[in-house]
CSV table of C-alpha atoms in Angstrom, one decimal:
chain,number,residue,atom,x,y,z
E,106,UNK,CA,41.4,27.1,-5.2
E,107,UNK,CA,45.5,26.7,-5.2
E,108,UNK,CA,46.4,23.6,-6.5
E,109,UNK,CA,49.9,22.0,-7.1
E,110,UNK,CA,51.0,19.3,-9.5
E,111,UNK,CA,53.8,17.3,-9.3
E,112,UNK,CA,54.8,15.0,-12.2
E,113,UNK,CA,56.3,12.7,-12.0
E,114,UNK,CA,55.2,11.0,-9.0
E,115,UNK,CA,58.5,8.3,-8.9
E,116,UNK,CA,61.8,9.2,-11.0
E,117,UNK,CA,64.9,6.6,-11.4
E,118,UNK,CA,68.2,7.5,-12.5
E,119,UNK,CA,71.5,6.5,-12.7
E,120,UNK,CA,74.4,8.2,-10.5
E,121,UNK,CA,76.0,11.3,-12.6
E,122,UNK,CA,72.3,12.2,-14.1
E,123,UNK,CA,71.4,15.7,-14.4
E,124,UNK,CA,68.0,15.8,-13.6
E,125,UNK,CA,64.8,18.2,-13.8
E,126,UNK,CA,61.8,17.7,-11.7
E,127,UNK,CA,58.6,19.8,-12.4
E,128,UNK,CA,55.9,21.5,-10.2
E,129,UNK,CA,53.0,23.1,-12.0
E,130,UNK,CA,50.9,25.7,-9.7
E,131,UNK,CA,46.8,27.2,-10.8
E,132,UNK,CA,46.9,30.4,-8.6
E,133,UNK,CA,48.8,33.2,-10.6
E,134,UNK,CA,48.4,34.6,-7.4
E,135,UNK,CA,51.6,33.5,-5.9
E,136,UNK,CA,53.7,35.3,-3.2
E,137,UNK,CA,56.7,32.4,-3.4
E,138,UNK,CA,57.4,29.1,-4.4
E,139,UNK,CA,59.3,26.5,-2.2
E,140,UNK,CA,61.0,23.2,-2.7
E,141,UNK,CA,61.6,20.7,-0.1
E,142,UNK,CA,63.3,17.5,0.5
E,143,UNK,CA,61.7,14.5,2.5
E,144,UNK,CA,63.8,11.6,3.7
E,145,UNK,CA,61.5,8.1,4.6
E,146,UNK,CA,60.0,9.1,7.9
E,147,UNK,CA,61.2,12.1,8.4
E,148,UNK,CA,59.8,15.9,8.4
E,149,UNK,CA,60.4,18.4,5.3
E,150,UNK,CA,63.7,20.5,4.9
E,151,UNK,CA,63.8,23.3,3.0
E,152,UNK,CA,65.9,23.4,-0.2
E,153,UNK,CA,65.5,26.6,-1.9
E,154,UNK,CA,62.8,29.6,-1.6
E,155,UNK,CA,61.9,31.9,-4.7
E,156,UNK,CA,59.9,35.4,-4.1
E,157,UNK,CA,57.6,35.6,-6.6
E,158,UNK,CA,59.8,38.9,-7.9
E,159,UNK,CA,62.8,36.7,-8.4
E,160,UNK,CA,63.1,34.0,-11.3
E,161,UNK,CA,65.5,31.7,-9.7
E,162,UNK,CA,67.4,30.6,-7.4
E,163,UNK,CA,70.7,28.4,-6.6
E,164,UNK,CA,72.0,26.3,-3.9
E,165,UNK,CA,75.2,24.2,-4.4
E,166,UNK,CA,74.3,21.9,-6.8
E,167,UNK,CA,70.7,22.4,-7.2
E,168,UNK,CA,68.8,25.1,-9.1
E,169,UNK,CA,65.4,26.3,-8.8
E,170,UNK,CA,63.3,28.2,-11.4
E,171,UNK,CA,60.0,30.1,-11.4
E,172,UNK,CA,57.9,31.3,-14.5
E,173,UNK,CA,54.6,32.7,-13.2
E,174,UNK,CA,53.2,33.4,-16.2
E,175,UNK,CA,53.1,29.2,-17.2
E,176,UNK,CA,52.3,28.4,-14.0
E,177,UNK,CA,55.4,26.9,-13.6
E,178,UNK,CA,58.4,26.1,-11.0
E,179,UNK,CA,61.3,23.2,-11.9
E,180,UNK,CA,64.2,22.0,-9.5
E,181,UNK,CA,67.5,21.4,-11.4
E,182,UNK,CA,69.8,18.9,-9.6
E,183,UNK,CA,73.2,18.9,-11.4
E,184,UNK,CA,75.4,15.5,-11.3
E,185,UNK,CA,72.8,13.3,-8.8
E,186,UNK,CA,74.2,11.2,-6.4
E,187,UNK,CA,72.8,8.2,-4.3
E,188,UNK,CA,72.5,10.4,-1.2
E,189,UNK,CA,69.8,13.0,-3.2
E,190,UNK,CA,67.2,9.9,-3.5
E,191,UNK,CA,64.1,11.4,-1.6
E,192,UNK,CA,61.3,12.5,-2.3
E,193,UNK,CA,60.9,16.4,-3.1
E,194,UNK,CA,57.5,18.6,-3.1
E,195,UNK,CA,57.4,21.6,-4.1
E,196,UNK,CA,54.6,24.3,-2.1
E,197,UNK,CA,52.9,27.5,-3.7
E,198,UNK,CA,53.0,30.3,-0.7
E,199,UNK,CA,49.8,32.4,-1.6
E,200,UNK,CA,48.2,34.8,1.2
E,201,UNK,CA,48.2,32.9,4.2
E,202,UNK,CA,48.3,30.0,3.3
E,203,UNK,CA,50.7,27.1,1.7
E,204,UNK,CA,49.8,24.8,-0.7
E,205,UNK,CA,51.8,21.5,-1.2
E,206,UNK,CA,52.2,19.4,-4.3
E,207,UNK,CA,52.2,15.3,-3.5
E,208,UNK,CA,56.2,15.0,-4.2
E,209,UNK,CA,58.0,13.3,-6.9
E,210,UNK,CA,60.1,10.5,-5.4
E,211,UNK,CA,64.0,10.6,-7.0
E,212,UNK,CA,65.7,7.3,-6.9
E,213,UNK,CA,69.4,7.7,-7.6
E,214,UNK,CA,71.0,4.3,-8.5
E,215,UNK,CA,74.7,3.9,-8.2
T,192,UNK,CA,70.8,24.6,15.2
T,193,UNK,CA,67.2,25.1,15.2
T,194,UNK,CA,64.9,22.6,15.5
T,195,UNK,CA,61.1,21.6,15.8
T,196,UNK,CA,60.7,18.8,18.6
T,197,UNK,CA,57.4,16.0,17.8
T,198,UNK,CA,57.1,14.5,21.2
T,199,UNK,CA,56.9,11.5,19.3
T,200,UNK,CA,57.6,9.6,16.3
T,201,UNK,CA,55.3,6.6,16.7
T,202,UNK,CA,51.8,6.6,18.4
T,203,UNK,CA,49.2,3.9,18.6
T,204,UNK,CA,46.0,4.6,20.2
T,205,UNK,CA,42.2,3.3,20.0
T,206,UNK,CA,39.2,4.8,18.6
T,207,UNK,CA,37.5,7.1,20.6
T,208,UNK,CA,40.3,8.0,22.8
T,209,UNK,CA,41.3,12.0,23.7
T,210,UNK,CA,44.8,12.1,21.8
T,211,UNK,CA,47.2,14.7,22.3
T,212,UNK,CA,50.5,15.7,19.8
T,213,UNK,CA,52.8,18.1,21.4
T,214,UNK,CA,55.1,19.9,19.2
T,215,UNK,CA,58.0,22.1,20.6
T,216,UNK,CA,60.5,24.6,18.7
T,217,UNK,CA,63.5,27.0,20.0
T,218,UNK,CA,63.8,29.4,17.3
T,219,UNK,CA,61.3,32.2,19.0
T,220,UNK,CA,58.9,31.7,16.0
T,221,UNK,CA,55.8,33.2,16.2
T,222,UNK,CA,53.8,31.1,13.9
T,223,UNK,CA,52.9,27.6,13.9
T,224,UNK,CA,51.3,25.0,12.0
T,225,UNK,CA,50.0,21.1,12.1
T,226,UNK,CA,49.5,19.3,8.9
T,227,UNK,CA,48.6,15.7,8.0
T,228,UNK,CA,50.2,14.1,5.3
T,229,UNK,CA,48.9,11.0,3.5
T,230,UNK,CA,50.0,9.2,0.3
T,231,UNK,CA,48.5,10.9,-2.8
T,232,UNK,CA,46.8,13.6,-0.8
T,233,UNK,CA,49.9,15.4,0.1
T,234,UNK,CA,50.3,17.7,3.3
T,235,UNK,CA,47.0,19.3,4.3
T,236,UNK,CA,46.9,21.8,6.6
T,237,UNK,CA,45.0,21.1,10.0
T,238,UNK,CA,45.5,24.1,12.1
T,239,UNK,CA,47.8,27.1,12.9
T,240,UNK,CA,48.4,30.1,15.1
T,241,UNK,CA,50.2,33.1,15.1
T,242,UNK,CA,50.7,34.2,18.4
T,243,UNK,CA,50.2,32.6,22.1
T,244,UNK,CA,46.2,31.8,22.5
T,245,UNK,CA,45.6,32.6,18.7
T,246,UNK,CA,44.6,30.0,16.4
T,247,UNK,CA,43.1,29.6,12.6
T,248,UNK,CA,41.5,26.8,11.2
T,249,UNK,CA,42.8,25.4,8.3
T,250,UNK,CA,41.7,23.4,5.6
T,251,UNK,CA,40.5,20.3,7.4
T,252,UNK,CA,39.9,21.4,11.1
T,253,UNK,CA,36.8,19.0,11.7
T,254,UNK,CA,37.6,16.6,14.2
T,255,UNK,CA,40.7,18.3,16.1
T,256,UNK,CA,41.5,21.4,18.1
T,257,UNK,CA,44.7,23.0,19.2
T,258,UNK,CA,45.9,25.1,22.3
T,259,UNK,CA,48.8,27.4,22.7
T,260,UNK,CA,49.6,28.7,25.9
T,261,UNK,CA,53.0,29.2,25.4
T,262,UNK,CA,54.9,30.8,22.3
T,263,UNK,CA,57.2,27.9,21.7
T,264,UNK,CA,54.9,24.7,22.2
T,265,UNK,CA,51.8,24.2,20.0
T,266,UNK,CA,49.7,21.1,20.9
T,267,UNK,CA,47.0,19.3,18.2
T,268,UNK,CA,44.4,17.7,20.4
T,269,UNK,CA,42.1,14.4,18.7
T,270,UNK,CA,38.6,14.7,21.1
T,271,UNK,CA,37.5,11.4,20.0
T,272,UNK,CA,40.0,9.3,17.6
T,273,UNK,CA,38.8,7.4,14.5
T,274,UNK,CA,40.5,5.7,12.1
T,275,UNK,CA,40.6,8.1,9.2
T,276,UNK,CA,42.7,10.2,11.4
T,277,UNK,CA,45.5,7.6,11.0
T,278,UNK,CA,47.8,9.3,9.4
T,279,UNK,CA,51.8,10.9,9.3
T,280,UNK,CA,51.4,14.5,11.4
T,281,UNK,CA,54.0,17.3,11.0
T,282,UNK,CA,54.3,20.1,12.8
T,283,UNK,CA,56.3,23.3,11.4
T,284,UNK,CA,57.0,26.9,12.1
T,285,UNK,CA,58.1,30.3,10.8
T,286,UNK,CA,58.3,33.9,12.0
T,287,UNK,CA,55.9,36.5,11.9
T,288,UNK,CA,55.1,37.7,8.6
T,289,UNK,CA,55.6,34.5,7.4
T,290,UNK,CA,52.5,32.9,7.0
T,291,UNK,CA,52.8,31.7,3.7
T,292,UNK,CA,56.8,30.0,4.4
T,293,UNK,CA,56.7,27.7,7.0
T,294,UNK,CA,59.8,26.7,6.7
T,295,UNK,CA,61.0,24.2,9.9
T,296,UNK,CA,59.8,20.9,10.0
T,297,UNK,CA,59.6,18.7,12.7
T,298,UNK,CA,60.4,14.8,12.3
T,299,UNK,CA,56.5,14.1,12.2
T,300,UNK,CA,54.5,11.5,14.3
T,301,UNK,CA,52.9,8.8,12.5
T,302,UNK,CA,49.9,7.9,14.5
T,303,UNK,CA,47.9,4.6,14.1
T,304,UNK,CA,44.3,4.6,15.2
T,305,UNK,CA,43.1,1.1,15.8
């Protein structure tokens, strides 16, 4: 059974922080690995997508790594600012299926 | 810009009654998916098809159904609501081949079972 660990489950920081949030995954089985952002009340947008053949990927000012073999995934956000507190989950594509994480919620004080 | 419609954000209705969440996208995707989402659980997956009429159950099915008649619009039915189906419902899609990446959300519906 895929499962997907997020910790921590709340994160505070102060404006300017780098920051690294983590996203552990059981199934070495995995075809991809996807991080996603989640305003209060709202759906899931997509951040950043790795195929299980690549080792990361970047998107402005957030990064996104994958290390299969520790089971592994972290998202890099570089300088934070007020308008990045959300909560992000990461999901472990496996063969037909998707299996989500229960987010980490980022609070970026000014 | 592509986008997943929930015909609606905010839903109360009364135990045992026939519910019905309508999801529409525009971006010709052949695949689509309900989820529910609740705090500490995370997003399970309910139901989702890949094609018009298809559909697979997911990993908690019991207590809904789905219907797809139509490629863009993907309905998640409640027969008979209870109260543990209270809960924040998303709707999401991706193109063929992409079973494991759904990658569109809608803006969810939170519906309250009273």
């Amino acid at each position: 059974k895929q499962e997907v660990t997020q910790i921590p489950a709340a994160l505070s920081v102060p404006e300017g922080e780098n920051l690294v949030l983590n996203c552990s995954f059981t199934d070495s089985a995995i075809y991809n690995l996807q991080w996603f952002r989640q305003d209060p009340g709202k759906g899931l947008t997509s951040l950043l997508l790795i195929q299980s053949s690549q080792r990361e990927q970047t998107s402005g000012r957030l990064n996104a790594s994958l290390d299969k073999s520790s089971g592994r995934s972290t998202l890099y956000i570089a300088a934070s600012q007020p308008g990045d507190s959300a909560t992000y989950l990461c999901a472990q594509g496996g063969y037909q299926k998707v299996t989500f994480g229960t987010g980490t919620k980022l609070q970026v004080i000014p | 810009d592509v986008k997943v419609t929930q015909s609606s954000r905010y839903l109360v209705k009364r135990t045992g009654e026939k519910v019905f969440l309508e999801c529409v996208q525009d971006m010709d995707h052949e695949n689509m998916f309900w989820y529910r989402q609740d705090p500490g659980l995370g997003l399970r997956l309910i139901y989702f098809s890949y094609d018009v009429k298809m559909k697979e159950k997911g990993d908690i099915p019991e207590g809904y159904s789905v219907s797809r008649e139509k490629k863009e619009r993907f309905s998640l039915i409640l027969e008979s609501a209870s109260t543990n189906q209270t809960s924040m419902y998303l709707c999401a899609s991706s193109f063929h081949g992409q079973i494991n990446q759904p990658q569109h959300f809608g803006d969810g519906t939170r519906l309250s079972i009273l």
